[in-house]
Short mmCIF file of C-alpha atoms and ligand atoms in Angstrom, two decimals:
data_model
loop_
_atom_site.label_atom_id
_atom_site.label_comp_id
_atom_site.label_asym_id
_atom_site.label_seq_id
_atom_site.Cartn_x
_atom_site.Cartn_y
_atom_site.Cartn_z
CA MET A 1 108.54 72.78 155.26
CA ILE A 2 108.01 72.55 151.25
CA GLU A 3 106.42 75.84 149.95
CA PRO A 4 103.25 74.69 147.82
CA PRO A 5 103.92 76.16 144.08
CA GLN A 6 102.93 79.87 143.75
CA PRO A 7 100.36 80.81 141.05
CA PRO A 8 102.61 82.73 137.73
CA ALA A 9 102.67 86.28 138.22
CA THR A 10 101.98 86.19 134.38
CA PRO A 11 100.55 83.98 132.13
CA ASP A 12 102.53 81.01 130.07
CA ASP A 13 102.09 83.44 126.71
CA GLY A 14 104.70 85.92 128.12
CA THR A 15 101.45 88.47 128.51
CA SER A 16 101.43 90.41 131.43
CA ILE A 17 97.83 91.30 132.85
CA ALA A 18 96.18 93.83 134.96
CA VAL A 19 92.55 94.74 135.87
CA LEU A 20 90.72 97.82 135.08
CA ALA A 21 87.74 98.68 137.32
CA VAL A 22 85.94 101.68 136.14
CA ASP A 23 84.01 104.20 138.35
CA VAL A 24 82.42 102.18 140.11
CA GLN A 25 81.22 104.69 142.41
CA ARG A 26 78.14 105.45 144.27
CA ASP A 27 76.91 108.09 142.42
CA PHE A 28 76.45 105.76 138.92
CA CYS A 29 74.48 103.34 141.24
CA PRO A 30 71.11 103.35 141.58
CA GLY A 31 70.46 105.72 144.07
CA GLY A 32 73.19 108.16 142.92
CA ALA A 33 73.03 111.68 140.99
CA LEU A 34 74.09 110.30 137.75
CA ALA A 35 72.59 106.41 138.69
CA VAL A 36 73.10 104.04 135.52
CA ALA A 37 70.66 101.16 135.16
CA ASP A 38 71.57 98.53 137.36
CA GLY A 39 74.76 100.02 137.91
CA ASP A 40 75.45 98.00 141.17
CA ARG A 41 75.10 94.32 139.44
CA VAL A 42 78.62 95.03 138.15
CA VAL A 43 79.97 94.95 141.95
CA THR A 44 79.39 90.76 142.39
CA VAL A 45 81.17 90.20 139.19
CA LEU A 46 83.94 92.53 139.36
CA ASN A 47 84.60 91.46 143.31
CA ARG A 48 85.16 87.64 141.99
CA ILE A 49 87.62 88.85 139.07
CA LEU A 50 89.27 91.47 141.50
CA ASP A 51 89.89 88.32 143.79
CA ALA A 52 90.85 86.38 141.36
CA ALA A 53 94.05 89.09 139.98
CA HIS A 54 94.68 89.53 143.64
CA THR A 55 95.58 85.68 144.05
CA ARG A 56 97.42 85.39 141.14
CA GLY A 57 99.36 88.78 141.94
CA PHE A 58 97.99 90.53 138.93
CA PRO A 59 97.96 94.37 139.21
CA VAL A 60 94.74 96.31 140.05
CA TYR A 61 93.66 100.09 139.07
CA ALA A 62 90.30 101.51 139.79
CA THR A 63 89.33 104.90 138.49
CA ARG A 64 87.14 106.88 140.00
CA ASP A 65 85.50 110.42 138.66
CA TRP A 66 86.69 113.10 140.84
CA HIS A 67 85.64 116.74 139.87
CA PRO A 68 86.03 119.93 141.12
CA PRO A 69 82.77 121.54 142.26
CA ASP A 70 82.39 124.10 139.42
CA SER A 71 83.32 121.68 136.20
CA ARG A 72 82.61 122.90 132.71
CA HIS A 73 81.57 119.06 132.62
CA PHE A 74 78.48 119.48 134.73
CA LEU A 75 74.90 121.35 133.34
CA ALA A 76 75.65 124.28 135.48
CA GLY A 77 78.87 124.56 133.81
CA GLY A 78 77.68 124.72 130.39
CA GLY A 79 78.33 120.45 130.15
CA SER A 80 75.94 117.42 130.34
CA TRP A 81 75.48 116.26 133.30
CA PRO A 82 74.04 116.63 136.82
CA VAL A 83 76.78 117.31 139.58
CA HIS A 84 78.05 114.39 140.39
CA CYS A 85 81.20 112.65 141.90
CA VAL A 86 82.46 115.71 143.30
CA ALA A 87 86.00 115.01 144.52
CA GLY A 88 85.63 113.94 148.54
CA SER A 89 82.30 114.01 148.64
CA GLN A 90 80.35 110.65 149.64
CA GLY A 91 78.87 109.85 145.74
CA ALA A 92 82.00 110.05 145.01
CA GLN A 93 83.29 107.11 146.92
CA PHE A 94 83.56 103.44 145.52
CA HIS A 95 80.43 101.61 145.46
CA PRO A 96 80.41 100.04 149.55
CA ASP A 97 80.73 96.48 148.32
CA LEU A 98 83.34 96.78 146.12
CA ARG A 99 86.17 94.79 147.30
CA LEU A 100 89.37 96.19 145.97
CA PRO A 101 92.47 94.61 147.11
CA ASP A 102 95.55 95.65 149.17
CA GLY A 103 97.40 97.76 146.57
CA THR A 104 95.20 98.66 144.40
CA GLN A 105 96.42 101.38 142.27
CA VAL A 106 93.72 104.47 142.32
CA VAL A 107 93.19 106.75 138.88
CA ASN A 108 91.65 110.06 139.15
CA THR A 109 90.10 111.10 136.34
CA GLY A 110 88.16 114.75 135.27
CA THR A 111 90.12 116.21 138.22
CA GLU A 112 90.35 119.45 136.07
CA ALA A 113 87.41 122.37 135.82
CA ASP A 114 87.87 122.10 131.86
CA SER A 115 87.76 118.53 131.26
CA ASP A 116 85.08 115.46 130.88
CA GLY A 117 87.85 113.03 131.73
CA TYR A 118 86.30 110.51 130.79
CA SER A 119 88.96 107.90 129.86
CA ALA A 120 91.14 106.35 132.53
CA PHE A 121 94.19 107.21 130.44
CA GLU A 122 93.23 111.44 130.99
CA GLY A 123 93.76 110.36 134.65
CA THR A 124 96.37 109.95 137.09
CA LEU A 125 97.86 107.71 140.17
CA ASP A 126 98.03 110.02 143.69
CA ASP A 127 101.54 110.33 143.28
CA GLY A 128 100.37 112.45 139.54
CA THR A 129 101.76 109.39 137.33
CA PRO A 130 99.52 108.93 134.07
CA LEU A 131 98.01 105.62 133.83
CA ALA A 132 99.63 104.79 130.92
CA GLU A 133 103.23 105.80 132.56
CA ASP A 134 102.78 103.23 135.61
CA LEU A 135 100.89 100.21 132.67
CA ARG A 136 104.10 100.61 130.92
CA ARG A 137 106.69 100.90 133.90
CA ARG A 138 104.80 97.25 134.91
CA GLY A 139 104.91 96.10 132.01
CA ILE A 140 101.33 95.32 131.79
CA THR A 141 100.46 93.99 128.00
CA HIS A 142 96.86 92.82 128.54
CA MET A 143 94.26 94.59 130.65
CA VAL A 144 91.02 93.15 131.77
CA ALA A 145 88.23 95.98 131.98
CA GLY A 146 84.94 96.67 133.18
CA GLY A 147 82.84 99.15 135.60
CA LEU A 148 80.81 101.98 134.49
CA ALA A 149 79.64 103.38 132.22
CA THR A 150 79.65 101.72 129.02
CA ASP A 151 78.84 104.35 126.28
CA TYR A 152 81.00 106.76 128.50
CA CYS A 153 84.37 105.76 131.08
CA VAL A 154 84.46 102.41 130.06
CA ARG A 155 84.57 103.07 126.41
CA HIS A 156 87.05 105.76 126.40
CA SER A 157 89.22 104.05 128.41
CA VAL A 158 89.01 101.07 126.35
CA LEU A 159 89.41 102.76 123.12
CA ASP A 160 92.30 104.81 124.32
CA ALA A 161 94.01 101.61 125.79
CA ILE A 162 93.37 99.99 122.10
CA ARG A 163 95.26 102.91 120.31
CA GLY A 164 98.27 102.52 123.01
CA GLY A 165 98.85 99.33 121.84
CA TRP A 166 97.19 97.35 124.91
CA ARG A 167 95.11 94.51 124.53
CA VAL A 168 91.77 94.68 125.85
CA THR A 169 89.61 92.22 127.44
CA LEU A 170 86.75 94.05 128.09
CA VAL A 171 84.03 91.80 130.35
CA THR A 172 80.42 92.31 129.36
CA ASP A 173 78.56 91.02 132.46
CA ALA A 174 80.83 93.35 134.51
CA ILE A 175 79.62 96.63 132.35
CA ALA A 176 76.31 98.77 132.24
CA ALA A 177 75.09 101.34 130.25
CA VAL A 178 73.75 105.55 130.64
CA ASP A 179 72.09 104.94 128.03
CA LEU A 180 70.81 108.82 127.64
CA LYS A 181 69.70 107.56 124.01
CA PRO A 182 68.63 104.45 123.64
CA GLY A 183 70.92 101.47 122.07
CA ASP A 184 74.20 103.98 123.35
CA GLY A 185 75.69 100.69 125.08
CA ALA A 186 74.81 98.45 122.31
CA HIS A 187 76.71 101.03 119.52
CA ALA A 188 79.61 101.39 122.33
CA LEU A 189 80.07 98.04 122.64
CA GLU A 190 80.16 97.16 119.04
CA GLU A 191 82.67 100.13 118.49
CA MET A 192 85.01 98.37 121.00
CA ARG A 193 84.31 95.21 119.50
CA ALA A 194 85.28 96.51 115.96
CA ALA A 195 88.34 98.60 117.57
CA GLY A 196 89.99 95.40 118.59
CA ALA A 197 88.30 94.51 122.36
CA GLU A 198 88.13 91.22 123.19
CA LEU A 199 84.26 90.83 124.79
CA ARG A 200 83.99 88.13 127.11
CA GLN A 201 81.47 87.11 129.78
CA SER A 202 83.04 86.84 133.36
CA THR A 203 82.65 82.96 133.21
CA GLU A 204 85.15 82.64 130.17
CA LEU A 205 87.65 84.67 131.34
CA ASP A 206 91.36 82.84 131.56
CA LEU A 207 91.56 84.01 135.45
CA TRP A 208 89.82 81.28 136.98
C1 VGL B 1 80.67 108.77 133.15
C2 VGL B 1 79.44 110.43 132.56
C3 VGL B 1 79.83 111.11 133.42
C4 VGL B 1 81.37 107.63 133.28
C5 VGL B 1 81.32 110.14 133.89
O1 VGL B 1 82.09 107.37 134.39
O2 VGL B 1 80.76 106.89 132.39
N1 VGL B 1 79.52 109.40 132.80
N2 VGL B 1 80.62 111.05 133.86
ZN1 ZN B 2 81.91 112.53 135.57
#
């Protein structure tokens, strides 16, 4: 039997794409300890992107905020936030509707008591490998990113990716902001765009 042609693992322009889903966890969604307004709205959009990535053989990275209970990131430890995403807790679970493909690399962030760990690039895979090292090892040059929250972990991750030399497409309907101060999310978007992130609606992506 003749096999149908397989989709290319890399697009024609020589770039190699990975998808980055940032902190799509129960605690950042309605009902969670640090709920982002409409945080769960990103799930449907990200699922479509994750399915397409999987079909095309693109690696998927899913970060999760994964704090120790005594983190200095929390109000009681002198930080800014109510207790959220304590490692192993129910609130730290990925949103139950998020469909992470087989082979998704989980990136744990904020695991040290003295760090906020806002950036995916401060995080490590389960075997301790830093995210940047894994991306380089796999020849990834371009990241398609979405998740929570626009003004914290998405912002820090996207800015670090650009500083590290990666091309970044930020999916504007796959993100939502904490907006501790009104306008924080909009400001973060502008900052990422000015740094070189390409802002796209999911419908405009080349993934389909
Ligand atoms: C985040 C606030 C505190 C985030 C994490 O994922 O954006 N925000 N911890
Ligand atoms: Zn946190």
